[in-house]
Structure formats: C-alpha cells, structure tokens
Short mmCIF file of C-alpha atoms and ligand atoms in Angstrom, two decimals:
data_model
loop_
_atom_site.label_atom_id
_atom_site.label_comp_id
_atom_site.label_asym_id
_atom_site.label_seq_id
_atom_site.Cartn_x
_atom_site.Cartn_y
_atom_site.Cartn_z
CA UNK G 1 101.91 117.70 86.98
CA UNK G 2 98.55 119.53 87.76
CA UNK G 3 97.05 117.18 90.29
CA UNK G 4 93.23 117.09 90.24
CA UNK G 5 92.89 114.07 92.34
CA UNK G 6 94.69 112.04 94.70
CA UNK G 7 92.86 108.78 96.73
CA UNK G 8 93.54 105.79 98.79
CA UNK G 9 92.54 103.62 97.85
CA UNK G 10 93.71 100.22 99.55
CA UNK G 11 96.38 98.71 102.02
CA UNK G 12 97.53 95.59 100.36
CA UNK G 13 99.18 92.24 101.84
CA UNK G 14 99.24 90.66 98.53
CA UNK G 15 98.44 90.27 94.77
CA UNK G 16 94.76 89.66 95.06
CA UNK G 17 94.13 93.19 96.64
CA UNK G 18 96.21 95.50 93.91
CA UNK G 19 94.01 97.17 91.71
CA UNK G 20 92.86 95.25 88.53
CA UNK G 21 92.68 98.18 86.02
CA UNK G 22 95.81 97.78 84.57
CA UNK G 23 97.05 101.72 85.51
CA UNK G 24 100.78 102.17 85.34
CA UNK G 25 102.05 102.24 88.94
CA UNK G 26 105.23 104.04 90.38
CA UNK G 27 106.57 102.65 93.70
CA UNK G 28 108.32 104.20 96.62
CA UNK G 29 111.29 102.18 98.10
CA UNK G 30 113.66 103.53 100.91
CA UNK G 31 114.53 102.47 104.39
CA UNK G 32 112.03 102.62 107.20
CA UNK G 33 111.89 106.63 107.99
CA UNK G 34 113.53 107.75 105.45
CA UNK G 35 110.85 109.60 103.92
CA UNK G 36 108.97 108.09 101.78
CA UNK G 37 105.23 108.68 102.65
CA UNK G 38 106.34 112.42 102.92
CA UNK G 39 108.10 112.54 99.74
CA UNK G 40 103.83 111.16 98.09
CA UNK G 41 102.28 113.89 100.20
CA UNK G 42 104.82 116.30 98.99
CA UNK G 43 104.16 115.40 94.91
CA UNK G 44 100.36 115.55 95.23
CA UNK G 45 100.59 118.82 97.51
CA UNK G 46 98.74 116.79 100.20
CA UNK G 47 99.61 117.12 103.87
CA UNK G 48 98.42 113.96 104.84
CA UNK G 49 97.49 111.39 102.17
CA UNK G 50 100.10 109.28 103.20
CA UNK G 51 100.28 109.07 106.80
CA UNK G 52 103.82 109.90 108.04
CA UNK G 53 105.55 109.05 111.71
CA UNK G 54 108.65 110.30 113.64
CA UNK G 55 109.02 106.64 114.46
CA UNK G 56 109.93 104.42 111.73
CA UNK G 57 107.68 101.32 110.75
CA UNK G 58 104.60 103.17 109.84
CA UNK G 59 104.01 102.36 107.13
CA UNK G 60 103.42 98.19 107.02
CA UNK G 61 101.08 97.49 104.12
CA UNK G 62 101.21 98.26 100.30
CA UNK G 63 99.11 101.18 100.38
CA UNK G 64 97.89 102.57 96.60
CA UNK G 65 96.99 105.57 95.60
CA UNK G 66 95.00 106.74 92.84
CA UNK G 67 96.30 109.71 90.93
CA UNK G 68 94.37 112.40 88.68
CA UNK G 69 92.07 108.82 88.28
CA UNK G 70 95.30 107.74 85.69
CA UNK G 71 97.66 105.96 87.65
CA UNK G 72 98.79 105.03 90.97
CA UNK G 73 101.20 105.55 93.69
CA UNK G 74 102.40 102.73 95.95
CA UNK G 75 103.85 103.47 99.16
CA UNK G 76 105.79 100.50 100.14
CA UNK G 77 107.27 99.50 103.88
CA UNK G 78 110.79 100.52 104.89
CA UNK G 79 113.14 97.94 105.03
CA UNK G 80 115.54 98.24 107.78
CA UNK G 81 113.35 98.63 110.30
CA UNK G 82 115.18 96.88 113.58
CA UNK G 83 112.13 96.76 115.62
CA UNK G 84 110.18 93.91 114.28
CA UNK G 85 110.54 90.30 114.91
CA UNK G 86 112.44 87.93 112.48
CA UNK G 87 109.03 86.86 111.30
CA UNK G 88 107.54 89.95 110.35
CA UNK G 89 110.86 91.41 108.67
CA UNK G 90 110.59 87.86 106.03
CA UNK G 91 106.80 88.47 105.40
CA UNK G 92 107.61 92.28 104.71
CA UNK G 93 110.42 90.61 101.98
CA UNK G 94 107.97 88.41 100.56
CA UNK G 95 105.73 90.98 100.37
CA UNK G 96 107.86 93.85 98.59
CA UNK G 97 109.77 91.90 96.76
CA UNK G 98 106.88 89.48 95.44
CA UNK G 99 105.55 93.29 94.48
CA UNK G 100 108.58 94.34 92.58
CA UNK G 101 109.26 91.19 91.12
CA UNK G 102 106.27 90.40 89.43
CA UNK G 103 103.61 93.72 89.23
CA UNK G 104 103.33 93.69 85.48
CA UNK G 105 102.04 97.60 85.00
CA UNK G 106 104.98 98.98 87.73
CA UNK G 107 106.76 101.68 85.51
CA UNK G 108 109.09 102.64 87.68
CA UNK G 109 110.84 102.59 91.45
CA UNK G 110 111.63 105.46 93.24
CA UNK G 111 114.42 104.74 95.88
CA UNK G 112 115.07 107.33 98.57
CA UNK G 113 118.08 107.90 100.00
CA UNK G 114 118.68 110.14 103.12
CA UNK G 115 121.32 112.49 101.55
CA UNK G 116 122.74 112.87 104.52
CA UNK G 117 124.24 109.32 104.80
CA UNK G 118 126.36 106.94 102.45
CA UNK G 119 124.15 104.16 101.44
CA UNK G 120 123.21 101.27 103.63
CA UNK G 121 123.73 97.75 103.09
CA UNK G 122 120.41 97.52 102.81
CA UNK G 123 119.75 100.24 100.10
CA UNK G 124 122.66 98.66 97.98
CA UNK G 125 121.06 95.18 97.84
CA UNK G 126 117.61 97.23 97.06
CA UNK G 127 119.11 99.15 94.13
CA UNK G 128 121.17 96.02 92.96
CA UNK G 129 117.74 94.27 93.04
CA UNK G 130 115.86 96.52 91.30
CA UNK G 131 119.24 96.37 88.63
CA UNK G 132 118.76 92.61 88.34
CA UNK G 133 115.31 92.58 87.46
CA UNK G 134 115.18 95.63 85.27
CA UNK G 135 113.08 97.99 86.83
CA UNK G 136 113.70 101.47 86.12
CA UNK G 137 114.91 103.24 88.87
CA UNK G 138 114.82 106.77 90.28
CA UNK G 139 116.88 107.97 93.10
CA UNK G 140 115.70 110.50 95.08
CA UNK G 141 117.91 112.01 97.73
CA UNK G 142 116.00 113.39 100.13
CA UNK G 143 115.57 115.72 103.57
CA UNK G 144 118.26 118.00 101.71
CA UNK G 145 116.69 120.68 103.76
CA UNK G 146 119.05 118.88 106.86
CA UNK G 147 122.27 119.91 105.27
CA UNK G 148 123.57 123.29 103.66
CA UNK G 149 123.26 123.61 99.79
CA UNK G 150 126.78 123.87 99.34
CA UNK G 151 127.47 120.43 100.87
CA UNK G 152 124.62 118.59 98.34
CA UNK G 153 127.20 117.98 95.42
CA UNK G 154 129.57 116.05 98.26
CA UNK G 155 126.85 113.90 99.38
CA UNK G 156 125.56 112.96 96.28
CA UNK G 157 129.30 111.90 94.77
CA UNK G 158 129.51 109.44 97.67
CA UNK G 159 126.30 108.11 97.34
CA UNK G 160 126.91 107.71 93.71
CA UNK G 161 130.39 106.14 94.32
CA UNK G 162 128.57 103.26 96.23
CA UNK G 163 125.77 102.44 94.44
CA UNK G 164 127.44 103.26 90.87
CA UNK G 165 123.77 104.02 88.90
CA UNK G 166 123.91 103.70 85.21
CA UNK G 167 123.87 107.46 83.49
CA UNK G 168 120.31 107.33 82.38
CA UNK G 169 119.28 106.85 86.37
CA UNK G 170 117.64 109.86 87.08
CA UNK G 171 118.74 111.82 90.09
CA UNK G 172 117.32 114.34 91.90
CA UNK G 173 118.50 116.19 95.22
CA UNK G 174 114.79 116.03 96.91
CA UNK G 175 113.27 117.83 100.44
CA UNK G 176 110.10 117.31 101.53
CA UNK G 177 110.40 119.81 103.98
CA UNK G 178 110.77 122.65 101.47
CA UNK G 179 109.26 120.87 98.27
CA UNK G 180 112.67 121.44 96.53
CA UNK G 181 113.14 118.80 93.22
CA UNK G 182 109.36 118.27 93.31
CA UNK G 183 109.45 119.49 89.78
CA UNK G 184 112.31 117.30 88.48
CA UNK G 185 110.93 114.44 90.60
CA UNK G 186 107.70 114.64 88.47
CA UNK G 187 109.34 115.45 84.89
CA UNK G 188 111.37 112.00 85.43
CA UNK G 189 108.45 109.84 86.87
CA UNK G 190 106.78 111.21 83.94
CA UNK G 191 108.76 109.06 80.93
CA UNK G 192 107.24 106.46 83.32
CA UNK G 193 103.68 106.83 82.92
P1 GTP D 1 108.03 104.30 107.19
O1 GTP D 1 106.60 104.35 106.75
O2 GTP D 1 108.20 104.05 108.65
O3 GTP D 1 108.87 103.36 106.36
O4 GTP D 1 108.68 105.77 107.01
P2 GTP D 1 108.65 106.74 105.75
O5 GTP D 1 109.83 106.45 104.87
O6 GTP D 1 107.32 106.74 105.09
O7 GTP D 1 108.96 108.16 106.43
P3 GTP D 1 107.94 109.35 106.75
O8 GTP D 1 107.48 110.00 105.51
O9 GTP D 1 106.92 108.85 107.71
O10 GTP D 1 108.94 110.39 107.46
C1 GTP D 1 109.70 110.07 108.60
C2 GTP D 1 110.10 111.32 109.35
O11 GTP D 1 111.00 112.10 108.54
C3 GTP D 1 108.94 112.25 109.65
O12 GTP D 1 109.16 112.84 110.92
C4 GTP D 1 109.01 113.31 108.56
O13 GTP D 1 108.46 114.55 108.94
C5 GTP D 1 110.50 113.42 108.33
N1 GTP D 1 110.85 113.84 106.96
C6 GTP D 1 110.51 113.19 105.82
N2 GTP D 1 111.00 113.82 104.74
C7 GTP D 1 111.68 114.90 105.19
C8 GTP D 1 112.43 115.96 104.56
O14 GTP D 1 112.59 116.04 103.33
N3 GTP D 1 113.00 116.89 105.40
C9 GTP D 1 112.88 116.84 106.75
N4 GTP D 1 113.47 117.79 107.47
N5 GTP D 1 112.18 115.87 107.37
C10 GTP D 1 111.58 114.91 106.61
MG1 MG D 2 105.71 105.54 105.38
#
C-alpha cells in the first residue's frame, strides 16, 4: 500500500464522535502494551502517528485515523490493563465492545498477540467475541523481533492450539521493531477495504 496520507483525526468516547462518511474502518485489538499503536505507525511508515508508551494504558480513547483520505484506522484501548479502577475497566468494555458490536462500515479486526506468550484469557474471550459476532479477524503476532526466527513456527502452533482460528484467518508473524510482515499485514487488510 503506497501511503500518501495518514491523519488523526479524533479520540472518540462514543458513537456520536466516529466519522460519518461511511469509509470502511479496520480496528486494532490486543492487550494493553502489546503493540498496537506501534504496529499503525509501522503500516503507514509513521514514527509517531499513534502515540506509543513503555507503560501500558496509553492509549484510552478510540482514536481514528484517516488513511490515503479512503479509509480509516482505529486504534482501540488494551484490555487487560490492571491499573485502572473497576469503573474505568467497564466503561472501556462498553466502549470497545459497543464499537465492535455495532460500527456498521468496520471491515475487519486486527488482534495482536505478543508471540512470545500463549494467549491470555483475555485475548481468547476477544477472539471468541469477535467469532460470535462475525467480524473478520486478523491475527497479528507481533514483537517477533524478541525471539529468534527459528523459534516463530513453535510459538505460533501454541497460539493457534488455543485460540483454534478458522483456516481462512489470516496470520501473519509481525515486528514492529524491524517492519517484518508489514507487507502481508497490508495484502490481508486489503480484501477488507
Ligand atoms: P496501549 O495503548 O497501552 O494499549 O499499548 P499499545 O498496544 O498501543 O502498545 P504500544 O504500541 O504503545 O507499545 C508498547 C511498547 O512495546 C512500546 O515500548 C513499544 O516500543 C514496544 N513495542 C511495540 N511493538 C514492538 C515490536 O514489534 N518489537 C519490539 N521489540 N517492541 C515493540
Ligand atoms: Mg496504544
């Protein structure tokens, strides 16, 4: 994808602040610090469009971007994130899954997955979720970079063993760090847009 342009364009809390042009969107899903804000900067070769944190939770809004003017990116909050109160942690839910549930031009979910951990709880229920309400899912297992090549194959079996993905779930081994599956990453959000 030859990116010409790439905006923000708004931090969302809820429905009445998405964009109204009817673009098709593609979200990012993953556990708080897992990558996800890295993983946009990374696909429109921008160091900082999404802002990015050592610490998890930075990322607390539904922040869109506007691609090449065509379509957008949503960066979504990490679930998982132990540090917030009760409170907070439901109105992120709401918020995410209200997203998810109901955004009528959403092509597609990318879920990360840090490849070097079997999935959480947490990422289960989210790919289950995204299952039960047929929305087309990606999985993207990223900061590769962390662990030799040779090891990627093992990682990625058990990570498939827990989550069992259908076969047409596209896959792709993923590193921020080194821009490795940016390429793949694009060809499969691509069926999506
Ligand atoms: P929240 O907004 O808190 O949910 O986090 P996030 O999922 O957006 O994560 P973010 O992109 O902010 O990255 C978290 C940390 O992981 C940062 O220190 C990144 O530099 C680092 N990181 C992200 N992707 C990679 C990767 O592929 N490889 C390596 N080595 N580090 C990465
Ligand atoms: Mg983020």
């Amino acid at each position: 994808m030859h990116i010409v342009s790439a905006e923000y364009i708004i931090s969302a809390v809820g429905p009445k602040q998405y964009p109204d042009d009817n673009q098709p969107e593609i979200a990012f899903a993953g556990r708080s610090n897992v990558g996800k804000s890295s993983l946009i900067n990374r696909l429109v070769n921008r160091k900082a469009l999404a802002r990015t944190s050592g610490s998890p939770g930075k990322t607390r809004l539904l922040n869109f971007y506007h691609i090449n003017k065509s379509f957008y990116f949503v960066d979504l909050p990490g679930y998982g994130f132990a540090k917030v109160s009760k409170d907070v942690k439901a109105e992120w839910g709401k918020m995410i899954e209200g997203y998810l549930q109901n955004r009528e031009n959403l092509g597609a979910v990318i879920q990360l997955i840090d490849i070097r951990h079997a999935p959480s709880n947490e990422d289960r229920e989210m790919f289950n979720w995204l299952k039960h309400f047929g929305r087309p899912t990606i999985l993207a297992l990223t900061k590769a970079d962390k662990i030799p090549r040779g090891k990627w194959q093992k990682h990625a079996r058990i990570i498939i063993e827990s989550l069992e993905p259908d076969l047409e779930t596209p896959l792709v081994v993923f590193s921020a760090e080194t821009g490795l599956g940016k390429d793949e990453l694009w060809e499969a959000i691509g069926d999506y847009l």
